[in-house]
Amino acid sequence: MSAIADNLQAVQARISEAAALAGRSPESVRLLAVSKTWPLACVVEATEAGQRAFGENYVQEGIDKLTAIAGRNLEWHFIGPLQSNKSRPVAEHFDWVHTIDRLKIAERLSEQRPTYLPPLQACIQVNISGEASKSGCSPDEALTLCRAVAALPGLRLRGLMAIPEPTDDPAAQRAQFHRVREIYNHIRAAGLPLDTLSMGMSHDLEAAIAEGATIVRIGTAIFGERSYK
Ligand SMILES: *Cc1c(COP(=O)(O)O)cnc(C)c1O
């Protein structure tokens, strides 16, 4: 088996174990393979091991890969910061977007989504750490933004995404994911049919699954340490 296939199997085992500990079925957690910075060959290797969903942070890099291996029934998720001037290629090429943090960008994506494609599956990014540098709407704005996004024809609102402050303390990880879960429950209680919690990365997927994550976004544990130029 290739290293990537081995790693995928190991990550699936972590997911299954975390789900079992939480009394959840392993199928209730989807694995998104975050392939940013990795060449197409790594994505291909992962697909040969059965991986179907991939996450990319940079618009052009993602589009280069997804067009190079079009027609293989893969699912592409945009998980990077959204800039207004790059919304069109995201709307035209990706299946999901996890990082909507303001209405303006949601409206652009909806308008730019080609009508021959199904609506763009959308998550609202919530900033739970409160750090000024991090993107995401504030927890207080999340319900209002969800309501507005749910009404846009080119988008289909699915849920919330969060990137907590990095910490190695499992209790602190869980506390942050718990806050996201509470916001999610609050929005569902208000009548919006959310079914997706996109949270958990290589170092904290167990805590995220314990708190209800339905999509974990995993890069390093599958492809290795990234090196940025
Ligand atoms: C890079 C990235 C990931 C993957 O992180 P790892 O720690 O490599 O698993 C997940 N989500 C987002 C938004 C990312 O930018």
mmCIF file of C-alpha atoms in Angstrom, residues 53-184:
data_model
loop_
_atom_site.group_PDB
_atom_site.id
_atom_site.type_symbol
_atom_site.label_atom_id
_atom_site.label_comp_id
_atom_site.label_asym_id
_atom_site.label_seq_id
_atom_site.Cartn_x
_atom_site.Cartn_y
_atom_site.Cartn_z
ATOM 1 C CA ALA A 53 -13.916 14.433 -1.181
ATOM 2 C CA PHE A 54 -11.066 16.945 -1.323
ATOM 3 C CA GLY A 55 -10.561 20.353 0.257
ATOM 4 C CA GLU A 56 -8.530 23.206 -1.220
ATOM 5 C CA ASN A 57 -7.683 26.650 0.186
ATOM 6 C CA TYR A 58 -6.365 28.456 -2.859
ATOM 7 C CA VAL A 59 -8.725 29.024 -5.759
ATOM 8 C CA GLN A 60 -6.365 28.600 -8.698
ATOM 9 C CA GLU A 61 -4.497 25.655 -7.194
ATOM 10 C CA GLY A 62 -7.787 23.884 -6.543
ATOM 11 C CA ILE A 63 -9.144 24.552 -10.018
ATOM 12 C CA ASP A 64 -5.939 23.335 -11.644
ATOM 13 C CA LYS A 65 -6.331 20.004 -9.854
ATOM 14 C CA LEU A 66 -10.051 19.534 -10.232
ATOM 15 C CA THR A 67 -10.032 20.302 -13.950
ATOM 16 C CA ALA A 68 -7.036 17.986 -14.497
ATOM 17 C CA ILE A 69 -8.970 15.036 -13.063
ATOM 18 C CA ALA A 70 -12.524 15.976 -13.994
ATOM 19 C CA GLY A 71 -15.051 13.243 -14.622
ATOM 20 C CA ARG A 72 -14.005 10.968 -11.751
ATOM 21 C CA ASN A 73 -16.998 11.705 -9.601
ATOM 22 C CA LEU A 74 -15.003 13.573 -6.967
ATOM 23 C CA GLU A 75 -16.325 16.274 -4.663
ATOM 24 C CA TRP A 76 -14.376 19.529 -4.238
ATOM 25 C CA HIS A 77 -14.709 21.742 -1.180
ATOM 26 C CA PHE A 78 -13.371 25.286 -1.022
ATOM 27 C CA ILE A 79 -12.135 25.870 2.546
ATOM 28 C CA GLY A 80 -9.909 28.948 2.190
ATOM 29 C CA PRO A 81 -10.620 32.611 2.846
ATOM 30 C CA LEU A 82 -13.071 34.017 0.279
ATOM 31 C CA GLN A 83 -12.171 37.143 -1.614
ATOM 32 C CA SER A 84 -14.841 38.978 -3.586
ATOM 33 C CA ASN A 85 -12.735 39.146 -6.725
ATOM 34 C CA LYS A 86 -12.280 35.362 -6.684
ATOM 35 C CA SER A 87 -15.839 34.309 -5.936
ATOM 36 C CA ARG A 88 -16.732 33.526 -9.559
ATOM 37 C CA PRO A 89 -14.277 30.658 -10.087
ATOM 38 C CA VAL A 90 -15.342 29.202 -6.736
ATOM 39 C CA ALA A 91 -19.018 29.385 -7.775
ATOM 40 C CA GLU A 92 -18.259 27.848 -11.157
ATOM 41 C CA HIS A 93 -15.986 24.976 -10.119
ATOM 42 C CA PHE A 94 -16.488 23.818 -6.545
ATOM 43 C CA ASP A 95 -19.250 21.648 -5.037
ATOM 44 C CA TRP A 96 -19.015 23.052 -1.526
ATOM 45 C CA VAL A 97 -17.813 26.222 0.170
ATOM 46 C CA HIS A 98 -17.113 26.179 3.933
ATOM 47 C CA THR A 99 -15.981 29.730 4.539
ATOM 48 C CA ILE A 100 -18.900 32.104 3.998
ATOM 49 C CA ASP A 101 -18.526 34.823 6.605
ATOM 50 C CA ARG A 102 -20.567 37.718 5.212
ATOM 51 C CA LEU A 103 -23.734 38.194 3.202
ATOM 52 C CA LYS A 104 -22.072 40.116 0.392
ATOM 53 C CA ILE A 105 -19.881 37.156 -0.571
ATOM 54 C CA ALA A 106 -22.812 34.731 -0.264
ATOM 55 C CA GLU A 107 -24.879 36.881 -2.628
ATOM 56 C CA ARG A 108 -22.072 36.973 -5.161
ATOM 57 C CA LEU A 109 -21.599 33.204 -5.029
ATOM 58 C CA SER A 110 -25.337 32.637 -5.440
ATOM 59 C CA GLU A 111 -25.539 35.004 -8.398
ATOM 60 C CA GLN A 112 -22.461 33.489 -10.018
ATOM 61 C CA ARG A 113 -23.435 29.851 -9.527
ATOM 62 C CA PRO A 114 -24.197 28.485 -13.010
ATOM 63 C CA THR A 115 -27.801 27.327 -13.316
ATOM 64 C CA TYR A 116 -26.726 24.074 -14.981
ATOM 65 C CA LEU A 117 -25.095 23.030 -11.703
ATOM 66 C CA PRO A 118 -26.828 22.076 -8.461
ATOM 67 C CA PRO A 119 -26.726 24.788 -5.799
ATOM 68 C CA LEU A 120 -23.362 25.322 -4.110
ATOM 69 C CA GLN A 121 -23.407 23.489 -0.761
ATOM 70 C CA ALA A 122 -22.622 26.131 1.842
ATOM 71 C CA CYS A 123 -21.322 26.380 5.387
ATOM 72 C CA ILE A 124 -21.078 29.574 7.404
ATOM 73 C CA GLN A 125 -17.705 30.022 9.087
ATOM 74 C CA VAL A 126 -18.036 31.085 12.706
ATOM 75 C CA ASN A 127 -15.158 32.766 14.532
ATOM 76 C CA ILE A 128 -15.257 31.280 18.014
ATOM 77 C CA SER A 129 -11.798 32.309 19.101
ATOM 78 C CA GLY A 130 -12.523 36.005 18.687
ATOM 79 C CA GLU A 131 -9.033 36.683 17.376
ATOM 80 C CA ALA A 132 -9.126 39.676 15.090
ATOM 81 C CA SER A 133 -6.924 37.948 12.513
ATOM 82 C CA LYS A 134 -9.225 34.976 11.993
ATOM 83 C CA SER A 135 -12.027 35.012 9.496
ATOM 84 C CA GLY A 136 -15.575 33.992 10.240
ATOM 85 C CA CYS A 137 -18.659 35.802 11.430
ATOM 86 C CA SER A 138 -19.143 36.378 15.134
ATOM 87 C CA PRO A 139 -21.353 33.875 16.984
ATOM 88 C CA ASP A 140 -23.948 36.641 17.427
ATOM 89 C CA GLU A 141 -24.218 37.175 13.672
ATOM 90 C CA ALA A 142 -24.466 33.502 12.727
ATOM 91 C CA LEU A 143 -28.236 33.070 12.880
ATOM 92 C CA THR A 144 -28.971 36.195 10.850
ATOM 93 C CA LEU A 145 -26.398 35.223 8.240
ATOM 94 C CA CYS A 146 -27.774 31.665 8.059
ATOM 95 C CA ARG A 147 -31.305 32.976 7.492
ATOM 96 C CA ALA A 148 -30.124 35.204 4.664
ATOM 97 C CA VAL A 149 -28.017 32.478 3.035
ATOM 98 C CA ALA A 150 -30.874 29.973 3.265
ATOM 99 C CA ALA A 151 -32.918 32.295 1.034
ATOM 100 C CA LEU A 152 -30.342 32.492 -1.783
ATOM 101 C CA PRO A 153 -31.248 30.333 -4.804
ATOM 102 C CA GLY A 154 -27.707 29.485 -5.884
ATOM 103 C CA LEU A 155 -26.662 28.204 -2.463
ATOM 104 C CA ARG A 156 -27.869 25.402 -0.262
ATOM 105 C CA LEU A 157 -27.180 26.117 3.390
ATOM 106 C CA ARG A 158 -25.787 23.008 5.092
ATOM 107 C CA GLY A 159 -24.226 24.120 8.348
ATOM 108 C CA LEU A 160 -21.347 25.708 10.216
ATOM 109 C CA MET A 161 -17.585 25.535 9.936
ATOM 110 C CA ALA A 162 -15.032 26.591 12.546
ATOM 111 C CA ILE A 163 -11.278 26.684 13.062
ATOM 112 C CA PRO A 164 -10.628 26.956 16.795
ATOM 113 C CA GLU A 165 -7.518 28.399 18.322
ATOM 114 C CA PRO A 166 -4.854 25.675 18.131
ATOM 115 C CA THR A 167 -4.194 23.947 21.435
ATOM 116 C CA ASP A 168 -2.890 20.521 22.451
ATOM 117 C CA ASP A 169 -5.156 20.369 25.483
ATOM 118 C CA PRO A 170 -8.039 18.012 24.626
ATOM 119 C CA ALA A 171 -10.356 19.626 27.174
ATOM 120 C CA ALA A 172 -9.749 23.070 25.679
ATOM 121 C CA GLN A 173 -10.282 21.653 22.181
ATOM 122 C CA ARG A 174 -13.585 20.147 23.253
ATOM 123 C CA ALA A 175 -14.725 23.341 24.950
ATOM 124 C CA GLN A 176 -14.240 25.268 21.709
ATOM 125 C CA PHE A 177 -16.010 22.674 19.561
ATOM 126 C CA HIS A 178 -18.779 22.570 22.146
ATOM 127 C CA ARG A 179 -19.406 26.271 21.592
ATOM 128 C CA VAL A 180 -19.775 25.677 17.854
ATOM 129 C CA ARG A 181 -22.195 22.856 18.565
ATOM 130 C CA GLU A 182 -24.265 25.162 20.777
ATOM 131 C CA ILE A 183 -24.501 27.789 18.043
ATOM 132 C CA TYR A 184 -25.487 25.034 15.593
#
